[in-house]
């Protein structure tokens, strides 16, 4: 502004080419670059690097898993890493043949509703007999809950009331009983039901109670045994009367 042609000249500061000119004293040019150096593009990739696919998919329980897998009855001998594991384990020869992805895997699934040999993980949801008598099992059309004999052989029928996980014999046959302790699951699975209080068995027990109650009532009350006891009382009374009275 001290230039001879600067702010104090008569044609100075307020002229369009004065002090506020880009080459003047008080140039309006802001030293700050209006361009924000910050890249508005977020460098963080919004794509979640976590694979939503769980690699630890356990797969289906195999029909033979409760018997020969590492968690099964003979697992110490036949499971993966055991003495016969290279042959009978799911990672061995048998697994290559009868596993879920083996040569016979589809055959087991089609016939039994589960592969012959699965991942080795055992759950109470699938029982030892499910592959045979459950709705999706080999004989399911006949023995399953919806089958011809379902009221008797189904897990919601007589068999379920007897040997299901909550059946009368559950302490032996259930997943929490003796069988479950040995194999990891019960004879019948949870998903196929475990009996019901008002199922066919309740009718059977009611019938048995009625029969036994009737028989004992007839025998001990006014029935056949009652007549016998009356006869015995009459005979003994008559004998004692004869002996002690007029005898």
JSON list of C-alpha atoms in Angstrom, two decimals:
[
{"chain": "A", "resi": 1, "resn": "UNK", "atom": "CA", "xyz": [0.00, 0.00, 0.00]},
{"chain": "A", "resi": 2, "resn": "UNK", "atom": "CA", "xyz": [2.98, 2.34, 0.18]},
{"chain": "A", "resi": 3, "resn": "UNK", "atom": "CA", "xyz": [3.53, 1.95, -3.53]},
{"chain": "A", "resi": 4, "resn": "UNK", "atom": "CA", "xyz": [3.25, 5.22, -5.45]},
{"chain": "A", "resi": 5, "resn": "UNK", "atom": "CA", "xyz": [0.34, 3.88, -7.34]},
{"chain": "A", "resi": 6, "resn": "UNK", "atom": "CA", "xyz": [-1.14, 2.26, -4.26]},
{"chain": "A", "resi": 7, "resn": "UNK", "atom": "CA", "xyz": [-3.99, 2.84, -1.83]},
{"chain": "A", "resi": 8, "resn": "UNK", "atom": "CA", "xyz": [-3.54, 6.51, -1.28]},
{"chain": "A", "resi": 9, "resn": "UNK", "atom": "CA", "xyz": [-3.89, 7.50, -4.91]},
{"chain": "A", "resi": 10, "resn": "UNK", "atom": "CA", "xyz": [-7.14, 9.13, -5.88]},
{"chain": "A", "resi": 11, "resn": "UNK", "atom": "CA", "xyz": [-8.05, 6.18, -7.94]},
{"chain": "A", "resi": 12, "resn": "UNK", "atom": "CA", "xyz": [-6.99, 3.84, -5.13]},
{"chain": "A", "resi": 13, "resn": "UNK", "atom": "CA", "xyz": [-8.69, 1.40, -2.83]},
{"chain": "A", "resi": 14, "resn": "UNK", "atom": "CA", "xyz": [-12.27, 1.55, -3.94]},
{"chain": "A", "resi": 15, "resn": "UNK", "atom": "CA", "xyz": [-11.57, 1.14, -7.57]},
{"chain": "A", "resi": 16, "resn": "UNK", "atom": "CA", "xyz": [-12.15, -2.26, -8.98]},
{"chain": "A", "resi": 17, "resn": "UNK", "atom": "CA", "xyz": [-8.45, -2.45, -9.76]},
{"chain": "A", "resi": 18, "resn": "UNK", "atom": "CA", "xyz": [-7.35, -1.04, -6.38]},
{"chain": "A", "resi": 19, "resn": "UNK", "atom": "CA", "xyz": [-6.13, -2.57, -3.20]},
{"chain": "A", "resi": 20, "resn": "UNK", "atom": "CA", "xyz": [-8.45, -5.45, -3.44]},
{"chain": "A", "resi": 21, "resn": "UNK", "atom": "CA", "xyz": [-7.07, -6.41, -6.79]},
{"chain": "A", "resi": 22, "resn": "UNK", "atom": "CA", "xyz": [-5.44, -9.74, -6.89]},
{"chain": "A", "resi": 23, "resn": "UNK", "atom": "CA", "xyz": [-2.07, -7.99, -7.20]},
{"chain": "A", "resi": 24, "resn": "UNK", "atom": "CA", "xyz": [-2.75, -5.24, -4.60]},
{"chain": "A", "resi": 25, "resn": "UNK", "atom": "CA", "xyz": [-1.72, -4.79, -0.97]},
{"chain": "A", "resi": 26, "resn": "UNK", "atom": "CA", "xyz": [-4.63, -6.41, 0.69]},
{"chain": "A", "resi": 27, "resn": "UNK", "atom": "CA", "xyz": [-5.29, -9.04, -1.80]},
{"chain": "A", "resi": 28, "resn": "UNK", "atom": "CA", "xyz": [-8.42, -10.92, -1.09]},
{"chain": "A", "resi": 29, "resn": "UNK", "atom": "CA", "xyz": [-6.79, -14.12, -2.02]},
{"chain": "A", "resi": 30, "resn": "UNK", "atom": "CA", "xyz": [-7.03, -16.39, 1.02]},
{"chain": "A", "resi": 31, "resn": "UNK", "atom": "CA", "xyz": [-3.79, -18.28, 1.49]},
{"chain": "A", "resi": 32, "resn": "UNK", "atom": "CA", "xyz": [-5.87, -21.20, 2.54]},
{"chain": "A", "resi": 33, "resn": "UNK", "atom": "CA", "xyz": [-6.54, -23.36, -0.48]},
{"chain": "A", "resi": 34, "resn": "UNK", "atom": "CA", "xyz": [-10.32, -23.67, -0.66]},
{"chain": "A", "resi": 35, "resn": "UNK", "atom": "CA", "xyz": [-9.84, -27.13, -2.00]},
{"chain": "A", "resi": 36, "resn": "UNK", "atom": "CA", "xyz": [-10.16, -29.48, 0.97]},
{"chain": "A", "resi": 37, "resn": "UNK", "atom": "CA", "xyz": [-7.21, -31.79, 0.80]},
{"chain": "A", "resi": 38, "resn": "UNK", "atom": "CA", "xyz": [-9.20, -34.35, 2.69]},
{"chain": "A", "resi": 39, "resn": "UNK", "atom": "CA", "xyz": [-10.46, -36.93, 0.24]},
{"chain": "A", "resi": 40, "resn": "UNK", "atom": "CA", "xyz": [-14.21, -37.20, 0.86]},
{"chain": "A", "resi": 41, "resn": "UNK", "atom": "CA", "xyz": [-13.99, -40.77, -0.26]},
{"chain": "A", "resi": 42, "resn": "UNK", "atom": "CA", "xyz": [-13.87, -42.91, 2.87]},
{"chain": "A", "resi": 43, "resn": "UNK", "atom": "CA", "xyz": [-10.84, -45.10, 2.58]},
{"chain": "A", "resi": 44, "resn": "UNK", "atom": "CA", "xyz": [-12.56, -47.67, 4.75]},
{"chain": "A", "resi": 45, "resn": "UNK", "atom": "CA", "xyz": [-13.89, -50.42, 2.54]},
{"chain": "A", "resi": 46, "resn": "UNK", "atom": "CA", "xyz": [-17.58, -50.80, 3.42]},
{"chain": "A", "resi": 47, "resn": "UNK", "atom": "CA", "xyz": [-17.37, -54.42, 2.41]},
{"chain": "A", "resi": 48, "resn": "UNK", "atom": "CA", "xyz": [-17.25, -56.51, 5.57]},
{"chain": "A", "resi": 49, "resn": "UNK", "atom": "CA", "xyz": [-14.23, -58.74, 5.31]},
{"chain": "A", "resi": 50, "resn": "UNK", "atom": "CA", "xyz": [-15.93, -61.27, 7.58]},
{"chain": "A", "resi": 51, "resn": "UNK", "atom": "CA", "xyz": [-17.20, -64.16, 5.52]},
{"chain": "A", "resi": 52, "resn": "UNK", "atom": "CA", "xyz": [-20.86, -64.62, 6.48]},
{"chain": "A", "resi": 53, "resn": "UNK", "atom": "CA", "xyz": [-20.53, -68.27, 5.66]},
{"chain": "A", "resi": 54, "resn": "UNK", "atom": "CA", "xyz": [-19.79, -70.14, 8.85]},
{"chain": "A", "resi": 55, "resn": "UNK", "atom": "CA", "xyz": [-16.98, -72.51, 8.07]},
{"chain": "A", "resi": 56, "resn": "UNK", "atom": "CA", "xyz": [-17.81, -74.58, 11.11]},
{"chain": "A", "resi": 57, "resn": "UNK", "atom": "CA", "xyz": [-20.97, -76.06, 9.65]},
{"chain": "A", "resi": 58, "resn": "UNK", "atom": "CA", "xyz": [-21.34, -79.31, 11.55]},
{"chain": "A", "resi": 59, "resn": "UNK", "atom": "CA", "xyz": [-23.44, -81.04, 8.92]},
{"chain": "A", "resi": 60, "resn": "UNK", "atom": "CA", "xyz": [-25.95, -83.83, 9.43]},
{"chain": "A", "resi": 61, "resn": "UNK", "atom": "CA", "xyz": [-25.58, -86.54, 12.02]},
{"chain": "A", "resi": 62, "resn": "UNK", "atom": "CA", "xyz": [-24.89, -89.86, 10.37]},
{"chain": "A", "resi": 63, "resn": "UNK", "atom": "CA", "xyz": [-26.83, -93.03, 11.06]},
{"chain": "A", "resi": 64, "resn": "UNK", "atom": "CA", "xyz": [-23.65, -94.71, 12.30]},
{"chain": "A", "resi": 65, "resn": "UNK", "atom": "CA", "xyz": [-22.21, -91.73, 14.18]},
{"chain": "A", "resi": 66, "resn": "UNK", "atom": "CA", "xyz": [-23.58, -92.70, 17.62]},
{"chain": "A", "resi": 67, "resn": "UNK", "atom": "CA", "xyz": [-21.82, -96.03, 17.21]},
{"chain": "A", "resi": 68, "resn": "UNK", "atom": "CA", "xyz": [-18.46, -95.42, 15.49]},
{"chain": "A", "resi": 69, "resn": "UNK", "atom": "CA", "xyz": [-17.71, -91.69, 15.53]},
{"chain": "A", "resi": 70, "resn": "UNK", "atom": "CA", "xyz": [-15.22, -90.26, 18.02]},
{"chain": "A", "resi": 71, "resn": "UNK", "atom": "CA", "xyz": [-18.13, -89.34, 20.33]},
{"chain": "A", "resi": 72, "resn": "UNK", "atom": "CA", "xyz": [-19.93, -92.63, 19.82]},
{"chain": "A", "resi": 73, "resn": "UNK", "atom": "CA", "xyz": [-20.03, -95.96, 21.59]},
{"chain": "A", "resi": 74, "resn": "UNK", "atom": "CA", "xyz": [-16.91, -97.38, 19.90]},
{"chain": "A", "resi": 75, "resn": "UNK", "atom": "CA", "xyz": [-15.27, -94.04, 19.18]},
{"chain": "A", "resi": 76, "resn": "UNK", "atom": "CA", "xyz": [-12.11, -94.91, 21.09]},
{"chain": "A", "resi": 77, "resn": "UNK", "atom": "CA", "xyz": [-11.49, -97.63, 18.55]},
{"chain": "A", "resi": 78, "resn": "UNK", "atom": "CA", "xyz": [-13.22, -96.50, 15.35]},
{"chain": "A", "resi": 79, "resn": "UNK", "atom": "CA", "xyz": [-13.26, -92.69, 15.45]},
{"chain": "A", "resi": 80, "resn": "UNK", "atom": "CA", "xyz": [-10.88, -90.38, 13.61]},
{"chain": "A", "resi": 81, "resn": "UNK", "atom": "CA", "xyz": [-7.41, -90.67, 15.10]},
{"chain": "A", "resi": 82, "resn": "UNK", "atom": "CA", "xyz": [-8.21, -93.98, 16.80]},
{"chain": "A", "resi": 83, "resn": "UNK", "atom": "CA", "xyz": [-6.71, -97.37, 16.07]},
{"chain": "A", "resi": 84, "resn": "UNK", "atom": "CA", "xyz": [-9.09, -98.09, 13.18]},
{"chain": "A", "resi": 85, "resn": "UNK", "atom": "CA", "xyz": [-9.77, -94.46, 12.31]},
{"chain": "A", "resi": 86, "resn": "UNK", "atom": "CA", "xyz": [-8.05, -94.64, 8.93]},
{"chain": "A", "resi": 87, "resn": "UNK", "atom": "CA", "xyz": [-10.61, -97.23, 7.91]},
{"chain": "A", "resi": 88, "resn": "UNK", "atom": "CA", "xyz": [-13.76, -96.50, 9.91]},
{"chain": "A", "resi": 89, "resn": "UNK", "atom": "CA", "xyz": [-13.43, -92.78, 10.65]},
{"chain": "A", "resi": 90, "resn": "UNK", "atom": "CA", "xyz": [-15.31, -90.06, 8.81]},
{"chain": "A", "resi": 91, "resn": "UNK", "atom": "CA", "xyz": [-11.94, -88.87, 7.47]},
{"chain": "A", "resi": 92, "resn": "UNK", "atom": "CA", "xyz": [-10.98, -92.40, 6.54]},
{"chain": "A", "resi": 93, "resn": "UNK", "atom": "CA", "xyz": [-12.01, -94.98, 3.96]},
{"chain": "A", "resi": 94, "resn": "UNK", "atom": "CA", "xyz": [-15.54, -95.39, 5.28]},
{"chain": "A", "resi": 95, "resn": "UNK", "atom": "CA", "xyz": [-16.06, -91.65, 5.27]},
{"chain": "A", "resi": 96, "resn": "UNK", "atom": "CA", "xyz": [-14.97, -91.46, 1.64]},
{"chain": "A", "resi": 97, "resn": "UNK", "atom": "CA", "xyz": [-17.52, -94.12, 0.78]},
{"chain": "A", "resi": 98, "resn": "UNK", "atom": "CA", "xyz": [-20.49, -93.48, 3.06]},
{"chain": "A", "resi": 99, "resn": "UNK", "atom": "CA", "xyz": [-19.98, -89.90, 4.20]},
{"chain": "A", "resi": 100, "resn": "UNK", "atom": "CA", "xyz": [-22.28, -87.04, 3.30]},
{"chain": "A", "resi": 101, "resn": "UNK", "atom": "CA", "xyz": [-20.15, -86.26, 0.24]},
{"chain": "A", "resi": 102, "resn": "UNK", "atom": "CA", "xyz": [-19.03, -89.83, -0.34]},
{"chain": "A", "resi": 103, "resn": "UNK", "atom": "CA", "xyz": [-19.94, -92.23, -3.11]},
{"chain": "A", "resi": 104, "resn": "UNK", "atom": "CA", "xyz": [-22.82, -93.69, -1.07]},
{"chain": "A", "resi": 105, "resn": "UNK", "atom": "CA", "xyz": [-23.78, -90.48, 0.70]},
{"chain": "A", "resi": 106, "resn": "UNK", "atom": "CA", "xyz": [-26.88, -89.81, -1.38]},
{"chain": "A", "resi": 107, "resn": "UNK", "atom": "CA", "xyz": [-28.01, -93.39, -0.95]},
{"chain": "A", "resi": 108, "resn": "UNK", "atom": "CA", "xyz": [-28.02, -93.08, 2.82]},
{"chain": "A", "resi": 109, "resn": "UNK", "atom": "CA", "xyz": [-29.86, -89.76, 2.70]},
{"chain": "A", "resi": 110, "resn": "UNK", "atom": "CA", "xyz": [-32.48, -91.10, 0.31]},
{"chain": "A", "resi": 111, "resn": "UNK", "atom": "CA", "xyz": [-33.13, -94.24, 2.33]},
{"chain": "A", "resi": 112, "resn": "UNK", "atom": "CA", "xyz": [-32.61, -93.12, 5.91]},
{"chain": "A", "resi": 113, "resn": "UNK", "atom": "CA", "xyz": [-33.13, -89.38, 5.78]},
{"chain": "A", "resi": 114, "resn": "UNK", "atom": "CA", "xyz": [-29.52, -88.93, 6.94]},
{"chain": "A", "resi": 115, "resn": "UNK", "atom": "CA", "xyz": [-26.10, -89.97, 5.62]},
{"chain": "A", "resi": 116, "resn": "UNK", "atom": "CA", "xyz": [-24.66, -93.26, 6.75]},
{"chain": "A", "resi": 117, "resn": "UNK", "atom": "CA", "xyz": [-21.70, -91.41, 8.24]},
{"chain": "A", "resi": 118, "resn": "UNK", "atom": "CA", "xyz": [-21.86, -87.74, 9.14]},
{"chain": "A", "resi": 119, "resn": "UNK", "atom": "CA", "xyz": [-19.68, -85.10, 10.71]},
{"chain": "A", "resi": 120, "resn": "UNK", "atom": "CA", "xyz": [-19.27, -87.04, 13.94]},
{"chain": "A", "resi": 121, "resn": "UNK", "atom": "CA", "xyz": [-21.16, -84.49, 16.02]},
{"chain": "A", "resi": 122, "resn": "UNK", "atom": "CA", "xyz": [-23.95, -86.24, 17.92]},
{"chain": "A", "resi": 123, "resn": "UNK", "atom": "CA", "xyz": [-27.12, -84.50, 19.08]},
{"chain": "A", "resi": 124, "resn": "UNK", "atom": "CA", "xyz": [-30.14, -85.67, 21.04]},
{"chain": "A", "resi": 125, "resn": "UNK", "atom": "CA", "xyz": [-32.28, -84.24, 18.24]},
{"chain": "A", "resi": 126, "resn": "UNK", "atom": "CA", "xyz": [-31.58, -87.36, 16.17]},
{"chain": "A", "resi": 127, "resn": "UNK", "atom": "CA", "xyz": [-32.09, -90.75, 17.78]},
{"chain": "A", "resi": 128, "resn": "UNK", "atom": "CA", "xyz": [-30.55, -94.12, 17.08]},
{"chain": "A", "resi": 129, "resn": "UNK", "atom": "CA", "xyz": [-33.75, -95.43, 15.49]},
{"chain": "A", "resi": 130, "resn": "UNK", "atom": "CA", "xyz": [-34.79, -92.30, 13.62]},
{"chain": "A", "resi": 131, "resn": "UNK", "atom": "CA", "xyz": [-33.13, -93.46, 10.42]},
{"chain": "A", "resi": 132, "resn": "UNK", "atom": "CA", "xyz": [-35.35, -96.56, 10.51]},
{"chain": "A", "resi": 133, "resn": "UNK", "atom": "CA", "xyz": [-38.73, -95.64, 11.96]},
{"chain": "A", "resi": 134, "resn": "UNK", "atom": "CA", "xyz": [-39.00, -91.83, 11.90]},
{"chain": "A", "resi": 135, "resn": "UNK", "atom": "CA", "xyz": [-41.14, -90.12, 9.26]},
{"chain": "A", "resi": 136, "resn": "UNK", "atom": "CA", "xyz": [-38.07, -89.55, 7.06]},
{"chain": "A", "resi": 137, "resn": "UNK", "atom": "CA", "xyz": [-36.58, -92.97, 7.84]},
{"chain": "A", "resi": 138, "resn": "UNK", "atom": "CA", "xyz": [-36.45, -96.20, 5.93]},
{"chain": "A", "resi": 139, "resn": "UNK", "atom": "CA", "xyz": [-39.82, -97.45, 7.23]},
{"chain": "A", "resi": 140, "resn": "UNK", "atom": "CA", "xyz": [-41.28, -94.01, 7.88]},
{"chain": "A", "resi": 141, "resn": "UNK", "atom": "CA", "xyz": [-44.31, -94.49, 5.63]},
{"chain": "A", "resi": 142, "resn": "UNK", "atom": "CA", "xyz": [-45.38, -97.32, 7.91]},
{"chain": "A", "resi": 143, "resn": "UNK", "atom": "CA", "xyz": [-43.83, -96.56, 11.30]},
{"chain": "A", "resi": 144, "resn": "UNK", "atom": "CA", "xyz": [-43.51, -92.77, 11.38]},
{"chain": "A", "resi": 145, "resn": "UNK", "atom": "CA", "xyz": [-45.92, -90.50, 13.23]},
{"chain": "A", "resi": 146, "resn": "UNK", "atom": "CA", "xyz": [-47.84, -90.01, 10.00]},
{"chain": "A", "resi": 147, "resn": "UNK", "atom": "CA", "xyz": [-47.47, -93.62, 8.94]},
{"chain": "A", "resi": 148, "resn": "UNK", "atom": "CA", "xyz": [-49.88, -96.53, 8.98]},
{"chain": "A", "resi": 149, "resn": "UNK", "atom": "CA", "xyz": [-48.71, -97.73, 12.40]},
{"chain": "A", "resi": 150, "resn": "UNK", "atom": "CA", "xyz": [-47.81, -94.29, 13.72]},
{"chain": "A", "resi": 151, "resn": "UNK", "atom": "CA", "xyz": [-50.08, -94.51, 16.74]},
{"chain": "A", "resi": 152, "resn": "UNK", "atom": "CA", "xyz": [-48.06, -97.50, 17.90]},
{"chain": "A", "resi": 153, "resn": "UNK", "atom": "CA", "xyz": [-44.55, -97.12, 16.47]},
{"chain": "A", "resi": 154, "resn": "UNK", "atom": "CA", "xyz": [-44.32, -93.35, 16.12]},
{"chain": "A", "resi": 155, "resn": "UNK", "atom": "CA", "xyz": [-42.37, -91.20, 18.54]},
{"chain": "A", "resi": 156, "resn": "UNK", "atom": "CA", "xyz": [-45.66, -89.52, 19.41]},
{"chain": "A", "resi": 157, "resn": "UNK", "atom": "CA", "xyz": [-47.31, -92.91, 19.81]},
{"chain": "A", "resi": 158, "resn": "UNK", "atom": "CA", "xyz": [-46.85, -95.90, 22.07]},
{"chain": "A", "resi": 159, "resn": "UNK", "atom": "CA", "xyz": [-43.15, -96.36, 21.32]},
{"chain": "A", "resi": 160, "resn": "UNK", "atom": "CA", "xyz": [-42.46, -92.69, 22.02]},
{"chain": "A", "resi": 161, "resn": "UNK", "atom": "CA", "xyz": [-44.35, -92.88, 25.30]},
{"chain": "A", "resi": 162, "resn": "UNK", "atom": "CA", "xyz": [-42.22, -95.84, 26.29]},
{"chain": "A", "resi": 163, "resn": "UNK", "atom": "CA", "xyz": [-38.67, -95.16, 25.04]},
{"chain": "A", "resi": 164, "resn": "UNK", "atom": "CA", "xyz": [-38.66, -91.48, 24.04]},
{"chain": "A", "resi": 165, "resn": "UNK", "atom": "CA", "xyz": [-36.46, -88.94, 25.79]},
{"chain": "A", "resi": 166, "resn": "UNK", "atom": "CA", "xyz": [-39.33, -88.19, 28.15]},
{"chain": "A", "resi": 167, "resn": "UNK", "atom": "CA", "xyz": [-40.92, -91.63, 28.04]},
{"chain": "A", "resi": 168, "resn": "UNK", "atom": "CA", "xyz": [-41.53, -94.09, 30.84]},
{"chain": "A", "resi": 169, "resn": "UNK", "atom": "CA", "xyz": [-38.20, -95.82, 30.19]},
{"chain": "A", "resi": 170, "resn": "UNK", "atom": "CA", "xyz": [-36.22, -92.63, 29.50]},
{"chain": "A", "resi": 171, "resn": "UNK", "atom": "CA", "xyz": [-33.78, -93.39, 32.31]},
{"chain": "A", "resi": 172, "resn": "UNK", "atom": "CA", "xyz": [-32.59, -96.29, 30.21]},
{"chain": "A", "resi": 173, "resn": "UNK", "atom": "CA", "xyz": [-33.47, -95.41, 26.61]},
{"chain": "A", "resi": 174, "resn": "UNK", "atom": "CA", "xyz": [-33.42, -91.60, 26.56]},
{"chain": "A", "resi": 175, "resn": "UNK", "atom": "CA", "xyz": [-30.65, -89.17, 25.65]},
{"chain": "A", "resi": 176, "resn": "UNK", "atom": "CA", "xyz": [-30.21, -88.44, 29.35]},
{"chain": "A", "resi": 177, "resn": "UNK", "atom": "CA", "xyz": [-30.29, -92.10, 30.31]},
{"chain": "A", "resi": 178, "resn": "UNK", "atom": "CA", "xyz": [-28.09, -95.14, 29.92]},
{"chain": "A", "resi": 179, "resn": "UNK", "atom": "CA", "xyz": [-28.28, -95.27, 26.12]},
{"chain": "A", "resi": 180, "resn": "UNK", "atom": "CA", "xyz": [-27.53, -91.56, 25.86]},
{"chain": "A", "resi": 181, "resn": "UNK", "atom": "CA", "xyz": [-24.56, -91.90, 28.15]},
{"chain": "A", "resi": 182, "resn": "UNK", "atom": "CA", "xyz": [-23.08, -94.56, 25.87]},
{"chain": "A", "resi": 183, "resn": "UNK", "atom": "CA", "xyz": [-23.95, -93.18, 22.43]},
{"chain": "A", "resi": 184, "resn": "UNK", "atom": "CA", "xyz": [-24.63, -89.48, 22.93]},
{"chain": "A", "resi": 185, "resn": "UNK", "atom": "CA", "xyz": [-28.30, -89.74, 21.99]},
{"chain": "A", "resi": 186, "resn": "UNK", "atom": "CA", "xyz": [-31.42, -91.73, 22.83]},
{"chain": "A", "resi": 187, "resn": "UNK", "atom": "CA", "xyz": [-33.30, -94.33, 20.85]},
{"chain": "A", "resi": 188, "resn": "UNK", "atom": "CA", "xyz": [-35.61, -91.59, 19.54]},
{"chain": "A", "resi": 189, "resn": "UNK", "atom": "CA", "xyz": [-34.70, -88.00, 18.79]},
{"chain": "A", "resi": 190, "resn": "UNK", "atom": "CA", "xyz": [-36.13, -84.78, 20.19]},
{"chain": "A", "resi": 191, "resn": "UNK", "atom": "CA", "xyz": [-37.27, -83.52, 16.81]},
{"chain": "A", "resi": 192, "resn": "UNK", "atom": "CA", "xyz": [-39.41, -86.60, 16.33]},
{"chain": "A", "resi": 193, "resn": "UNK", "atom": "CA", "xyz": [-41.21, -86.13, 19.63]},
{"chain": "A", "resi": 194, "resn": "UNK", "atom": "CA", "xyz": [-40.82, -87.83, 22.96]},
{"chain": "A", "resi": 195, "resn": "UNK", "atom": "CA", "xyz": [-44.21, -89.11, 23.89]},
{"chain": "A", "resi": 196, "resn": "UNK", "atom": "CA", "xyz": [-47.21, -87.38, 25.42]},
{"chain": "A", "resi": 197, "resn": "UNK", "atom": "CA", "xyz": [-49.12, -87.73, 28.63]},
{"chain": "A", "resi": 198, "resn": "UNK", "atom": "CA", "xyz": [-52.39, -88.26, 26.81]},
{"chain": "A", "resi": 199, "resn": "UNK", "atom": "CA", "xyz": [-51.01, -90.53, 24.12]},
{"chain": "A", "resi": 200, "resn": "UNK", "atom": "CA", "xyz": [-51.96, -94.12, 23.35]},
{"chain": "A", "resi": 201, "resn": "UNK", "atom": "CA", "xyz": [-50.01, -95.43, 26.32]},
{"chain": "A", "resi": 202, "resn": "UNK", "atom": "CA", "xyz": [-52.26, -93.56, 28.71]},
{"chain": "A", "resi": 203, "resn": "UNK", "atom": "CA", "xyz": [-55.20, -95.45, 27.24]},
{"chain": "A", "resi": 204, "resn": "UNK", "atom": "CA", "xyz": [-53.38, -98.74, 27.61]},
{"chain": "A", "resi": 205, "resn": "UNK", "atom": "CA", "xyz": [-52.50, -98.05, 31.23]},
{"chain": "A", "resi": 206, "resn": "UNK", "atom": "CA", "xyz": [-56.06, -96.96, 31.94]},
{"chain": "A", "resi": 207, "resn": "UNK", "atom": "CA", "xyz": [-57.27, -100.21, 30.43]},
{"chain": "A", "resi": 208, "resn": "UNK", "atom": "CA", "xyz": [-54.83, -102.24, 32.52]},
{"chain": "A", "resi": 209, "resn": "UNK", "atom": "CA", "xyz": [-55.78, -100.34, 35.64]},
{"chain": "A", "resi": 210, "resn": "UNK", "atom": "CA", "xyz": [-59.42, -100.99, 34.90]},
{"chain": "A", "resi": 211, "resn": "UNK", "atom": "CA", "xyz": [-58.85, -104.68, 34.32]},
{"chain": "A", "resi": 212, "resn": "UNK", "atom": "CA", "xyz": [-56.69, -105.20, 37.38]},
{"chain": "A", "resi": 213, "resn": "UNK", "atom": "CA", "xyz": [-58.97, -103.06, 39.52]},
{"chain": "A", "resi": 214, "resn": "UNK", "atom": "CA", "xyz": [-61.99, -104.99, 38.35]},
{"chain": "A", "resi": 215, "resn": "UNK", "atom": "CA", "xyz": [-60.37, -108.33, 38.91]},
{"chain": "A", "resi": 216, "resn": "UNK", "atom": "CA", "xyz": [-59.15, -107.49, 42.38]},
{"chain": "A", "resi": 217, "resn": "UNK", "atom": "CA", "xyz": [-62.49, -105.99, 43.23]},
{"chain": "A", "resi": 218, "resn": "UNK", "atom": "CA", "xyz": [-64.30, -109.09, 42.06]},
{"chain": "A", "resi": 219, "resn": "UNK", "atom": "CA", "xyz": [-61.91, -111.38, 43.85]},
{"chain": "A", "resi": 220, "resn": "UNK", "atom": "CA", "xyz": [-61.71, -109.52, 47.12]},
{"chain": "A", "resi": 221, "resn": "UNK", "atom": "CA", "xyz": [-65.19, -108.07, 47.21]},
{"chain": "A", "resi": 222, "resn": "UNK", "atom": "CA", "xyz": [-68.43, -109.62, 46.15]},
{"chain": "A", "resi": 223, "resn": "UNK", "atom": "CA", "xyz": [-66.94, -111.61, 43.29]},
{"chain": "A", "resi": 224, "resn": "UNK", "atom": "CA", "xyz": [-65.78, -115.19, 43.05]},
{"chain": "A", "resi": 225, "resn": "UNK", "atom": "CA", "xyz": [-63.36, -114.97, 45.96]},
{"chain": "A", "resi": 226, "resn": "UNK", "atom": "CA", "xyz": [-66.00, -113.32, 48.08]},
{"chain": "A", "resi": 227, "resn": "UNK", "atom": "CA", "xyz": [-68.22, -116.35, 47.60]},
{"chain": "A", "resi": 228, "resn": "UNK", "atom": "CA", "xyz": [-65.37, -118.65, 48.51]},
{"chain": "A", "resi": 229, "resn": "UNK", "atom": "CA", "xyz": [-64.65, -116.75, 51.70]},
{"chain": "A", "resi": 230, "resn": "UNK", "atom": "CA", "xyz": [-68.32, -116.78, 52.62]},
{"chain": "A", "resi": 231, "resn": "UNK", "atom": "CA", "xyz": [-68.34, -120.52, 52.07]},
{"chain": "A", "resi": 232, "resn": "UNK", "atom": "CA", "xyz": [-65.24, -120.95, 54.22]},
{"chain": "A", "resi": 233, "resn": "UNK", "atom": "CA", "xyz": [-66.72, -118.77, 56.93]},
{"chain": "A", "resi": 234, "resn": "UNK", "atom": "CA", "xyz": [-69.92, -120.83, 56.86]},
{"chain": "A", "resi": 235, "resn": "UNK", "atom": "CA", "xyz": [-68.07, -124.10, 57.05]},
{"chain": "A", "resi": 236, "resn": "UNK", "atom": "CA", "xyz": [-65.77, -123.02, 59.84]},
{"chain": "A", "resi": 237, "resn": "UNK", "atom": "CA", "xyz": [-68.63, -121.39, 61.69]},
{"chain": "A", "resi": 238, "resn": "UNK", "atom": "CA", "xyz": [-70.70, -124.50, 61.39]},
{"chain": "A", "resi": 239, "resn": "UNK", "atom": "CA", "xyz": [-67.83, -126.71, 62.51]},
{"chain": "A", "resi": 240, "resn": "UNK", "atom": "CA", "xyz": [-66.97, -124.58, 65.49]},
{"chain": "A", "resi": 241, "resn": "UNK", "atom": "CA", "xyz": [-70.61, -124.35, 66.42]},
{"chain": "A", "resi": 242, "resn": "UNK", "atom": "CA", "xyz": [-71.00, -128.10, 66.25]},
{"chain": "A", "resi": 243, "resn": "UNK", "atom": "CA", "xyz": [-67.86, -128.68, 68.28]},
{"chain": "A", "resi": 244, "resn": "UNK", "atom": "CA", "xyz": [-68.41, -126.06, 70.93]},
{"chain": "A", "resi": 245, "resn": "UNK", "atom": "CA", "xyz": [-72.17, -126.15, 71.03]},
{"chain": "A", "resi": 246, "resn": "UNK", "atom": "CA", "xyz": [-74.08, -129.31, 70.57]},
{"chain": "A", "resi": 247, "resn": "UNK", "atom": "CA", "xyz": [-71.06, -131.57, 70.06]}
]
